[in-house]
PDB file of C-alpha atoms in Angstrom:
ATOM      1  CA  UNK A   1       0.000   0.000   0.000  1.00  0.00           C
ATOM      2  CA  UNK A   2       2.823   2.390   0.777  1.00  0.00           C
ATOM      3  CA  UNK A   3       4.531   1.996  -2.612  1.00  0.00           C
ATOM      4  CA  UNK A   4       1.229   2.244  -4.490  1.00  0.00           C
ATOM      5  CA  UNK A   5       0.215   5.375  -2.567  1.00  0.00           C
ATOM      6  CA  UNK A   6       3.623   6.952  -3.201  1.00  0.00           C
ATOM      7  CA  UNK A   7       3.434   6.322  -6.962  1.00  0.00           C
ATOM      8  CA  UNK A   8      -0.110   7.703  -7.010  1.00  0.00           C
ATOM      9  CA  UNK A   9       1.063  10.805  -5.152  1.00  0.00           C
ATOM     10  CA  UNK A  10       3.890  11.385  -7.652  1.00  0.00           C
ATOM     11  CA  UNK A  11       1.523  10.985 -10.610  1.00  0.00           C
ATOM     12  CA  UNK A  12      -0.929  13.430  -9.061  1.00  0.00           C
ATOM     13  CA  UNK A  13       1.929  15.840  -8.481  1.00  0.00           C
ATOM     14  CA  UNK A  14       2.827  15.765 -12.178  1.00  0.00           C
ATOM     15  CA  UNK A  15      -0.816  16.173 -13.169  1.00  0.00           C
ATOM     16  CA  UNK A  16      -1.301  19.172 -10.865  1.00  0.00           C
ATOM     17  CA  UNK A  17       1.919  20.695 -12.157  1.00  0.00           C
ATOM     18  CA  UNK A  18       0.693  20.446 -15.747  1.00  0.00           C
ATOM     19  CA  UNK A  19      -2.632  21.989 -14.709  1.00  0.00           C
ATOM     20  CA  UNK A  20      -0.850  24.905 -13.005  1.00  0.00           C
ATOM     21  CA  UNK A  21       1.322  25.513 -16.070  1.00  0.00           C
ATOM     22  CA  UNK A  22      -1.759  25.480 -18.307  1.00  0.00           C
ATOM     23  CA  UNK A  23      -3.538  27.938 -15.999  1.00  0.00           C
ATOM     24  CA  UNK A  24      -0.544  30.276 -15.981  1.00  0.00           C
ATOM     25  CA  UNK A  25      -0.281  30.152 -19.775  1.00  0.00           C
ATOM     26  CA  UNK A  26      -3.971  30.929 -20.181  1.00  0.00           C
ATOM     27  CA  UNK A  27      -3.868  33.752 -17.622  1.00  0.00           C
ATOM     28  CA  UNK A  28      -0.885  35.368 -19.344  1.00  0.00           C
ATOM     29  CA  UNK A  29      -2.607  35.119 -22.714  1.00  0.00           C
ATOM     30  CA  UNK A  30      -5.815  36.683 -21.372  1.00  0.00           C
ATOM     31  CA  UNK A  31      -3.815  39.473 -19.717  1.00  0.00           C
ATOM     32  CA  UNK A  32      -2.141  40.286 -23.013  1.00  0.00           C
ATOM     33  CA  UNK A  33      -5.528  40.384 -24.740  1.00  0.00           C
ATOM     34  CA  UNK A  34      -6.884  42.725 -22.054  1.00  0.00           C
ATOM     35  CA  UNK A  35      -3.995  45.102 -22.575  1.00  0.00           C
ATOM     36  CA  UNK A  36      -4.669  45.156 -26.303  1.00  0.00           C
ATOM     37  CA  UNK A  37      -8.435  45.419 -25.736  1.00  0.00           C
ATOM     38  CA  UNK A  38      -9.231  42.405 -27.906  1.00  0.00           C
ATOM     39  CA  UNK A  39     -10.513  40.053 -25.200  1.00  0.00           C
ATOM     40  CA  UNK A  40     -13.863  38.454 -26.218  1.00  0.00           C
ATOM     41  CA  UNK A  41     -16.937  39.139 -24.105  1.00  0.00           C
ATOM     42  CA  UNK A  42     -17.504  35.498 -23.181  1.00  0.00           C
ATOM     43  CA  UNK A  43     -14.004  35.278 -21.703  1.00  0.00           C
ATOM     44  CA  UNK A  44     -14.537  38.481 -19.721  1.00  0.00           C
ATOM     45  CA  UNK A  45     -17.720  37.096 -18.152  1.00  0.00           C
ATOM     46  CA  UNK A  46     -16.195  33.706 -17.367  1.00  0.00           C
ATOM     47  CA  UNK A  47     -12.832  35.013 -16.199  1.00  0.00           C
ATOM     48  CA  UNK A  48     -13.750  34.500 -12.566  1.00  0.00           C
ATOM     49  CA  UNK A  49     -15.001  30.932 -13.034  1.00  0.00           C
ATOM     50  CA  UNK A  50     -12.129  28.969 -14.515  1.00  0.00           C
ATOM     51  CA  UNK A  51     -12.911  25.307 -14.921  1.00  0.00           C
ATOM     52  CA  UNK A  52     -10.673  22.396 -15.763  1.00  0.00           C
ATOM     53  CA  UNK A  53     -12.442  21.852 -19.096  1.00  0.00           C
ATOM     54  CA  UNK A  54     -11.427  25.338 -20.227  1.00  0.00           C
ATOM     55  CA  UNK A  55      -7.743  24.375 -19.857  1.00  0.00           C
ATOM     56  CA  UNK A  56      -7.887  21.519 -22.342  1.00  0.00           C
ATOM     57  CA  UNK A  57      -6.562  23.617 -25.198  1.00  0.00           C
ATOM     58  CA  UNK A  58      -3.811  25.068 -23.014  1.00  0.00           C
ATOM     59  CA  UNK A  59      -1.952  21.899 -22.104  1.00  0.00           C
ATOM     60  CA  UNK A  60       1.772  22.646 -22.406  1.00  0.00           C
ATOM     61  CA  UNK A  61       4.124  20.723 -24.621  1.00  0.00           C
ATOM     62  CA  UNK A  62       5.991  17.803 -23.109  1.00  0.00           C
ATOM     63  CA  UNK A  63       9.275  19.548 -23.901  1.00  0.00           C
ATOM     64  CA  UNK A  64       8.273  22.627 -21.903  1.00  0.00           C
ATOM     65  CA  UNK A  65       7.273  20.442 -18.953  1.00  0.00           C
ATOM     66  CA  UNK A  66      10.590  18.606 -19.166  1.00  0.00           C
ATOM     67  CA  UNK A  67      12.484  21.912 -19.212  1.00  0.00           C
ATOM     68  CA  UNK A  68      10.544  23.271 -16.215  1.00  0.00           C
ATOM     69  CA  UNK A  69      11.061  20.072 -14.215  1.00  0.00           C
ATOM     70  CA  UNK A  70      14.765  20.055 -15.067  1.00  0.00           C
ATOM     71  CA  UNK A  71      15.180  23.652 -13.873  1.00  0.00           C
ATOM     72  CA  UNK A  72      13.152  22.926 -10.736  1.00  0.00           C
ATOM     73  CA  UNK A  73      15.253  19.834  -9.948  1.00  0.00           C
ATOM     74  CA  UNK A  74      18.499  21.757 -10.404  1.00  0.00           C
ATOM     75  CA  UNK A  75      17.248  24.619  -8.243  1.00  0.00           C
ATOM     76  CA  UNK A  76      16.154  22.324  -5.425  1.00  0.00           C
ATOM     77  CA  UNK A  77      19.417  20.363  -5.615  1.00  0.00           C
ATOM     78  CA  UNK A  78      21.532  23.522  -5.454  1.00  0.00           C
ATOM     79  CA  UNK A  79      19.558  24.918  -2.513  1.00  0.00           C
ATOM     80  CA  UNK A  80      19.685  21.611  -0.652  1.00  0.00           C
ATOM     81  CA  UNK A  81      23.439  21.312  -1.284  1.00  0.00           C
ATOM     82  CA  UNK A  82      23.906  24.774   0.165  1.00  0.00           C
ATOM     83  CA  UNK A  83      22.187  23.537   3.324  1.00  0.00           C
ATOM     84  CA  UNK A  84      24.023  20.183   3.536  1.00  0.00           C
ATOM     85  CA  UNK A  85      27.487  21.661   3.030  1.00  0.00           C
ATOM     86  CA  UNK A  86      27.757  23.544   6.361  1.00  0.00           C
ATOM     87  CA  UNK A  87      25.517  21.198   8.346  1.00  0.00           C
ATOM     88  CA  UNK A  88      27.120  17.892   7.350  1.00  0.00           C
ATOM     89  CA  UNK A  89      30.637  19.138   6.615  1.00  0.00           C
ATOM     90  CA  UNK A  90      30.575  17.874   3.029  1.00  0.00           C
ATOM     91  CA  UNK A  91      31.931  19.605  -0.029  1.00  0.00           C
ATOM     92  CA  UNK A  92      29.444  21.216  -2.372  1.00  0.00           C
ATOM     93  CA  UNK A  93      29.910  18.566  -5.079  1.00  0.00           C
ATOM     94  CA  UNK A  94      29.485  15.807  -2.501  1.00  0.00           C
ATOM     95  CA  UNK A  95      26.252  17.449  -1.451  1.00  0.00           C
ATOM     96  CA  UNK A  96      25.082  17.566  -5.085  1.00  0.00           C
ATOM     97  CA  UNK A  97      25.938  13.886  -5.414  1.00  0.00           C
ATOM     98  CA  UNK A  98      23.933  13.103  -2.271  1.00  0.00           C
ATOM     99  CA  UNK A  99      20.971  15.104  -3.594  1.00  0.00           C
ATOM    100  CA  UNK A 100      20.928  13.180  -6.868  1.00  0.00           C
ATOM    101  CA  UNK A 101      21.215   9.803  -5.138  1.00  0.00           C
ATOM    102  CA  UNK A 102      18.546  10.682  -2.584  1.00  0.00           C
ATOM    103  CA  UNK A 103      16.117  12.441  -4.959  1.00  0.00           C
ATOM    104  CA  UNK A 104      16.280   9.653  -7.538  1.00  0.00           C
ATOM    105  CA  UNK A 105      15.667   7.068  -4.770  1.00  0.00           C
ATOM    106  CA  UNK A 106      18.843   5.161  -5.679  1.00  0.00           C
ATOM    107  CA  UNK A 107      20.199   5.241  -2.138  1.00  0.00           C
ATOM    108  CA  UNK A 108      23.727   3.834  -2.272  1.00  0.00           C
ATOM    109  CA  UNK A 109      24.140   4.486   1.468  1.00  0.00           C
ATOM    110  CA  UNK A 110      27.696   5.827   1.212  1.00  0.00           C
ATOM    111  CA  UNK A 111      26.496   9.278   2.326  1.00  0.00           C
ATOM    112  CA  UNK A 112      23.678   9.685   4.840  1.00  0.00           C
ATOM    113  CA  UNK A 113      22.391  12.884   6.374  1.00  0.00           C
ATOM    114  CA  UNK A 114      21.593  13.529  10.062  1.00  0.00           C
ATOM    115  CA  UNK A 115      24.325  11.169  11.328  1.00  0.00           C
ATOM    116  CA  UNK A 116      26.344  13.649  13.369  1.00  0.00           C
ATOM    117  CA  UNK A 117      25.937  13.861  17.117  1.00  0.00           C
ATOM    118  CA  UNK A 118      25.292  17.574  17.369  1.00  0.00           C
ATOM    119  CA  UNK A 119      23.665  20.062  14.997  1.00  0.00           C
ATOM    120  CA  UNK A 120      22.883  23.712  15.327  1.00  0.00           C
ATOM    121  CA  UNK A 121      19.132  24.313  15.004  1.00  0.00           C
ATOM    122  CA  UNK A 122      18.529  20.613  14.635  1.00  0.00           C
ATOM    123  CA  UNK A 123      14.740  20.909  14.389  1.00  0.00           C
ATOM    124  CA  UNK A 124      14.906  23.431  11.559  1.00  0.00           C
ATOM    125  CA  UNK A 125      17.490  21.263   9.822  1.00  0.00           C
ATOM    126  CA  UNK A 126      15.240  18.202   9.999  1.00  0.00           C
ATOM    127  CA  UNK A 127      12.288  20.184   8.654  1.00  0.00           C
ATOM    128  CA  UNK A 128      14.367  21.598   5.789  1.00  0.00           C
ATOM    129  CA  UNK A 129      15.754  18.138   5.052  1.00  0.00           C
ATOM    130  CA  UNK A 130      12.215  16.760   4.837  1.00  0.00           C
ATOM    131  CA  UNK A 131      11.006  19.552   2.533  1.00  0.00           C
ATOM    132  CA  UNK A 132      13.993  19.322   0.179  1.00  0.00           C
ATOM    133  CA  UNK A 133      13.843  15.538  -0.094  1.00  0.00           C
ATOM    134  CA  UNK A 134      10.074  15.545  -0.687  1.00  0.00           C
ATOM    135  CA  UNK A 135      10.184  18.229  -3.385  1.00  0.00           C
ATOM    136  CA  UNK A 136      13.312  16.777  -4.948  1.00  0.00           C
ATOM    137  CA  UNK A 137      11.868  13.269  -5.204  1.00  0.00           C
ATOM    138  CA  UNK A 138       8.644  14.635  -6.744  1.00  0.00           C
ATOM    139  CA  UNK A 139      10.514  16.685  -9.342  1.00  0.00           C
ATOM    140  CA  UNK A 140      13.001  13.943 -10.241  1.00  0.00           C
ATOM    141  CA  UNK A 141      10.278  11.291 -10.512  1.00  0.00           C
ATOM    142  CA  UNK A 142       8.157  13.556 -12.716  1.00  0.00           C
ATOM    143  CA  UNK A 143      11.227  14.423 -14.794  1.00  0.00           C
ATOM    144  CA  UNK A 144      12.014  10.741 -15.396  1.00  0.00           C
ATOM    145  CA  UNK A 145       8.387  10.146 -16.328  1.00  0.00           C
ATOM    146  CA  UNK A 146       8.406  12.965 -18.876  1.00  0.00           C
ATOM    147  CA  UNK A 147      11.767  11.812 -20.274  1.00  0.00           C
ATOM    148  CA  UNK A 148      10.279   8.353 -20.815  1.00  0.00           C
ATOM    149  CA  UNK A 149       7.459   9.964 -22.815  1.00  0.00           C
ATOM    150  CA  UNK A 150       9.983  11.855 -24.950  1.00  0.00           C
ATOM    151  CA  UNK A 151      11.971   8.651 -25.553  1.00  0.00           C
ATOM    152  CA  UNK A 152       8.762   6.856 -26.531  1.00  0.00           C
ATOM    153  CA  UNK A 153       7.921   9.592 -29.042  1.00  0.00           C
ATOM    154  CA  UNK A 154      11.435   9.393 -30.469  1.00  0.00           C
ATOM    155  CA  UNK A 155      11.202   5.613 -30.858  1.00  0.00           C
ATOM    156  CA  UNK A 156       7.789   5.929 -32.535  1.00  0.00           C
ATOM    157  CA  UNK A 157       9.297   8.428 -34.974  1.00  0.00           C
ATOM    158  CA  UNK A 158      12.111   5.994 -35.787  1.00  0.00           C
ATOM    159  CA  UNK A 159       9.607   3.151 -36.283  1.00  0.00           C
ATOM    160  CA  UNK A 160       7.579   5.281 -38.696  1.00  0.00           C
ATOM    161  CA  UNK A 161      10.691   6.018 -40.699  1.00  0.00           C
ATOM    162  CA  UNK A 162      11.603   2.335 -40.775  1.00  0.00           C
ATOM    163  CA  UNK A 163       8.030   1.422 -41.673  1.00  0.00           C
ATOM    164  CA  UNK A 164       8.142   3.670 -44.731  1.00  0.00           C
ATOM    165  CA  UNK A 165      11.370   1.999 -45.820  1.00  0.00           C
ATOM    166  CA  UNK A 166       9.987  -1.490 -45.169  1.00  0.00           C
ATOM    167  CA  UNK A 167       6.843  -0.762 -47.166  1.00  0.00           C
ATOM    168  CA  UNK A 168       8.898  -0.139 -50.269  1.00  0.00           C
ATOM    169  CA  UNK A 169      10.797  -3.396 -49.770  1.00  0.00           C
ATOM    170  CA  UNK A 170       7.565  -5.292 -49.161  1.00  0.00           C
ATOM    171  CA  UNK A 171       6.026  -3.962 -52.350  1.00  0.00           C
ATOM    172  CA  UNK A 172       8.996  -5.267 -54.311  1.00  0.00           C
ATOM    173  CA  UNK A 173       8.797  -8.648 -52.585  1.00  0.00           C
ATOM    174  CA  UNK A 174       5.040  -8.807 -53.116  1.00  0.00           C
ATOM    175  CA  UNK A 175       5.468  -8.339 -56.838  1.00  0.00           C
ATOM    176  CA  UNK A 176       8.065 -11.109 -57.046  1.00  0.00           C
ATOM    177  CA  UNK A 177       6.414 -13.583 -54.647  1.00  0.00           C
ATOM    178  CA  UNK A 178       2.767 -14.494 -55.062  1.00  0.00           C
ATOM    179  CA  UNK A 179       2.298 -17.083 -52.331  1.00  0.00           C
ATOM    180  CA  UNK A 180       3.407 -15.032 -49.315  1.00  0.00           C
ATOM    181  CA  UNK A 181       1.701 -13.628 -46.249  1.00  0.00           C
ATOM    182  CA  UNK A 182       2.086  -9.829 -46.170  1.00  0.00           C
ATOM    183  CA  UNK A 183       1.112  -7.230 -43.542  1.00  0.00           C
ATOM    184  CA  UNK A 184      -1.958  -5.058 -43.733  1.00  0.00           C
ATOM    185  CA  UNK A 185      -0.230  -2.345 -45.770  1.00  0.00           C
ATOM    186  CA  UNK A 186       0.302  -4.684 -48.686  1.00  0.00           C
ATOM    187  CA  UNK A 187      -3.195  -6.104 -48.268  1.00  0.00           C
ATOM    188  CA  UNK A 188      -4.714  -2.701 -48.853  1.00  0.00           C
ATOM    189  CA  UNK A 189      -3.657  -2.968 -52.475  1.00  0.00           C
ATOM    190  CA  UNK A 190      -6.194  -5.804 -52.829  1.00  0.00           C
ATOM    191  CA  UNK A 191      -8.966  -3.966 -50.921  1.00  0.00           C
ATOM    192  CA  UNK A 192      -8.452  -6.029 -47.765  1.00  0.00           C
ATOM    193  CA  UNK A 193      -8.565  -4.056 -44.540  1.00  0.00           C
ATOM    194  CA  UNK A 194      -6.256  -4.830 -41.651  1.00  0.00           C
ATOM    195  CA  UNK A 195      -9.202  -4.439 -39.263  1.00  0.00           C
ATOM    196  CA  UNK A 196     -10.963  -7.376 -40.859  1.00  0.00           C
ATOM    197  CA  UNK A 197      -7.805  -9.432 -40.493  1.00  0.00           C
ATOM    198  CA  UNK A 198      -8.338 -10.879 -43.949  1.00  0.00           C
ATOM    199  CA  UNK A 199      -5.960 -12.946 -46.036  1.00  0.00           C
ATOM    200  CA  UNK A 200      -5.053 -12.975 -49.683  1.00  0.00           C
ATOM    201  CA  UNK A 201      -7.199 -15.073 -51.987  1.00  0.00           C
ATOM    202  CA  UNK A 202      -6.038 -17.004 -54.993  1.00  0.00           C
ATOM    203  CA  UNK A 203      -6.464 -15.409 -58.384  1.00  0.00           C
ATOM    204  CA  UNK A 204      -7.609 -18.594 -60.121  1.00  0.00           C
ATOM    205  CA  UNK A 205     -10.298 -19.821 -57.741  1.00  0.00           C
ATOM    206  CA  UNK A 206     -11.803 -19.106 -54.327  1.00  0.00           C
ATOM    207  CA  UNK A 207      -9.522 -21.527 -52.493  1.00  0.00           C
ATOM    208  CA  UNK A 208      -6.534 -20.518 -50.414  1.00  0.00           C
ATOM    209  CA  UNK A 209      -3.042 -21.313 -51.464  1.00  0.00           C
ATOM    210  CA  UNK A 210      -0.861 -23.653 -49.459  1.00  0.00           C
ATOM    211  CA  UNK A 211       1.346 -20.929 -48.053  1.00  0.00           C
ATOM    212  CA  UNK A 212      -1.488 -18.624 -46.968  1.00  0.00           C
ATOM    213  CA  UNK A 213      -2.898 -18.474 -43.452  1.00  0.00           C
ATOM    214  CA  UNK A 214      -6.523 -18.407 -42.378  1.00  0.00           C
ATOM    215  CA  UNK A 215      -7.534 -15.797 -39.843  1.00  0.00           C
ATOM    216  CA  UNK A 216      -9.568 -16.453 -36.712  1.00  0.00           C
ATOM    217  CA  UNK A 217     -12.473 -14.430 -38.099  1.00  0.00           C
ATOM    218  CA  UNK A 218     -12.665 -16.554 -41.253  1.00  0.00           C
ATOM    219  CA  UNK A 219     -12.402 -19.724 -39.166  1.00  0.00           C
ATOM    220  CA  UNK A 220     -15.319 -18.686 -36.967  1.00  0.00           C
ATOM    221  CA  UNK A 221     -17.375 -17.589 -39.975  1.00  0.00           C
ATOM    222  CA  UNK A 222     -16.898 -20.903 -41.785  1.00  0.00           C
ATOM    223  CA  UNK A 223     -17.768 -22.953 -38.666  1.00  0.00           C
ATOM    224  CA  UNK A 224     -20.557 -20.770 -37.297  1.00  0.00           C
ATOM    225  CA  UNK A 225     -23.250 -23.435 -37.574  1.00  0.00           C
ATOM    226  CA  UNK A 226     -21.065 -26.135 -36.045  1.00  0.00           C
ATOM    227  CA  UNK A 227     -20.137 -23.909 -33.136  1.00  0.00           C
ATOM    228  CA  UNK A 228     -23.784 -23.022 -32.522  1.00  0.00           C
ATOM    229  CA  UNK A 229     -24.778 -26.705 -32.439  1.00  0.00           C
ATOM    230  CA  UNK A 230     -21.909 -27.526 -30.099  1.00  0.00           C
ATOM    231  CA  UNK A 231     -22.834 -24.653 -27.783  1.00  0.00           C
ATOM    232  CA  UNK A 232     -26.485 -25.750 -27.656  1.00  0.00           C
ATOM    233  CA  UNK A 233     -25.563 -29.355 -26.909  1.00  0.00           C
ATOM    234  CA  UNK A 234     -23.122 -28.376 -24.188  1.00  0.00           C
ATOM    235  CA  UNK A 235     -25.702 -26.051 -22.623  1.00  0.00           C
ATOM    236  CA  UNK A 236     -28.380 -28.762 -22.658  1.00  0.00           C
ATOM    237  CA  UNK A 237     -26.060 -31.330 -21.134  1.00  0.00           C
ATOM    238  CA  UNK A 238     -24.902 -28.883 -18.417  1.00  0.00           C
ATOM    239  CA  UNK A 239     -28.470 -27.939 -17.463  1.00  0.00           C
ATOM    240  CA  UNK A 240     -29.607 -31.580 -17.391  1.00  0.00           C
ATOM    241  CA  UNK A 241     -32.069 -31.233 -20.264  1.00  0.00           C
ATOM    242  CA  UNK A 242     -32.848 -34.408 -22.160  1.00  0.00           C
ATOM    243  CA  UNK A 243     -30.921 -34.767 -25.334  1.00  0.00           C
ATOM    244  CA  UNK A 244     -32.779 -34.250 -28.545  1.00  0.00           C
ATOM    245  CA  UNK A 245     -32.976 -37.349 -30.609  1.00  0.00           C
ATOM    246  CA  UNK A 246     -31.244 -37.156 -33.900  1.00  0.00           C
ATOM    247  CA  UNK A 247     -33.428 -36.860 -36.972  1.00  0.00           C
ATOM    248  CA  UNK A 248     -31.446 -39.639 -38.543  1.00  0.00           C
ATOM    249  CA  UNK A 249     -32.532 -43.106 -37.402  1.00  0.00           C
ATOM    250  CA  UNK A 250     -30.106 -45.071 -35.269  1.00  0.00           C
ATOM    251  CA  UNK A 251     -29.963 -47.824 -37.829  1.00  0.00           C
ATOM    252  CA  UNK A 252     -27.203 -45.935 -39.559  1.00  0.00           C
ATOM    253  CA  UNK A 253     -25.035 -46.454 -36.519  1.00  0.00           C
ATOM    254  CA  UNK A 254     -24.196 -42.783 -36.033  1.00  0.00           C
ATOM    255  CA  UNK A 255     -26.174 -41.010 -33.294  1.00  0.00           C
ATOM    256  CA  UNK A 256     -25.709 -39.379 -29.916  1.00  0.00           C
ATOM    257  CA  UNK A 257     -22.690 -37.631 -28.523  1.00  0.00           C
ATOM    258  CA  UNK A 258     -22.071 -34.199 -27.082  1.00  0.00           C
ATOM    259  CA  UNK A 259     -19.990 -31.375 -28.503  1.00  0.00           C
ATOM    260  CA  UNK A 260     -17.554 -32.126 -31.265  1.00  0.00           C
ATOM    261  CA  UNK A 261     -18.345 -35.861 -31.109  1.00  0.00           C
ATOM    262  CA  UNK A 262     -22.048 -35.193 -31.635  1.00  0.00           C
ATOM    263  CA  UNK A 263     -21.368 -32.932 -34.591  1.00  0.00           C
ATOM    264  CA  UNK A 264     -19.117 -35.549 -36.160  1.00  0.00           C
ATOM    265  CA  UNK A 265     -21.764 -38.270 -35.662  1.00  0.00           C
ATOM    266  CA  UNK A 266     -24.459 -36.091 -37.224  1.00  0.00           C
ATOM    267  CA  UNK A 267     -22.259 -35.360 -40.219  1.00  0.00           C
ATOM    268  CA  UNK A 268     -21.443 -39.045 -40.685  1.00  0.00           C
ATOM    269  CA  UNK A 269     -25.127 -39.897 -40.400  1.00  0.00           C
ATOM    270  CA  UNK A 270     -26.033 -37.346 -43.049  1.00  0.00           C
ATOM    271  CA  UNK A 271     -23.413 -38.650 -45.465  1.00  0.00           C
ATOM    272  CA  UNK A 272     -24.486 -42.266 -44.922  1.00  0.00           C
ATOM    273  CA  UNK A 273     -28.122 -41.310 -45.558  1.00  0.00           C
ATOM    274  CA  UNK A 274     -27.224 -39.516 -48.779  1.00  0.00           C
ATOM    275  CA  UNK A 275     -25.456 -42.605 -49.970  1.00  0.00           C
TER     276      UNK A 275
END
C-alpha cells in the first residue's frame, strides 16, 4: 500500500503541475488580450469561473514540462546542497551527489544525512531536510516520467521512418512472390482491410493457397453453424435437459454424442443417408 500510494502521489503531483502551467499560460494570454483590448466578451464574463475543461486547449508541450522540471530539480538540488554543506561538513559537489542519489531514490548508502551527534538548530534542519527531499523526489520522478514519454515519441518516430522503408521493400517482394503472407499495408492494395484481419485469396479460384494463413475471423465464420450446435448441446447437457434425438434413425449407426463428437456423428449420419 505504501509503494502504491507513493506512486499515485507522484503521478498526481505531475498532473497538478501540468494543470498549473496550463492555468498560468492561459492567464498570461488573457492578460495580453486585455492590454490590447481584444478580449472576447464570453471570456470576460467567465474570467472569474475557470474550470478544468477550459484548460484543455492550453496543455503545455511535453518539452516545456521537461524543461521546467529540469530547472526545478536543479534549483532544489543547489539549494539543498547549500544547506548540507555547512551542516554535514561535506563539499558542495558531494552534497550535489547526495541530492541526486537521494532524490532519484537510488540510495547507495555511502552518504547519509543527520548522522552527526550535534547540529545547530537541529529541528529546523530536519524540517528543511524533509522539505527538500520531498520536493526533490517529486521533481526527479516527474522528470524521469516525462523523459520516458519523450523517448517513446522518439522511438515511434524511428519506427515510422523504418516502416516507410519497409513498405517499399515489401512492395517489391510482393510483386516477385505471389504465395506469401504480407502485412496489412500490402493487403490494402487488394482492398483487404487490416481491421478485418483478412488474407489474400487465390487469383484462379476461391480456395486458399498452401502458403497462406486463415484468420480467426474466417475460421469462426466458416464454422458458425457447427459452433452453434456444439454450444447448444453443451448447454443442454450442463443444465440436465434431455438430449434431442437425432433426426437420422439409429440404424445408420451414427447417433448421440455431445460437442464435437455429436457434430461428427451427425455429419457421418447425413453422409451415410445420402449414400
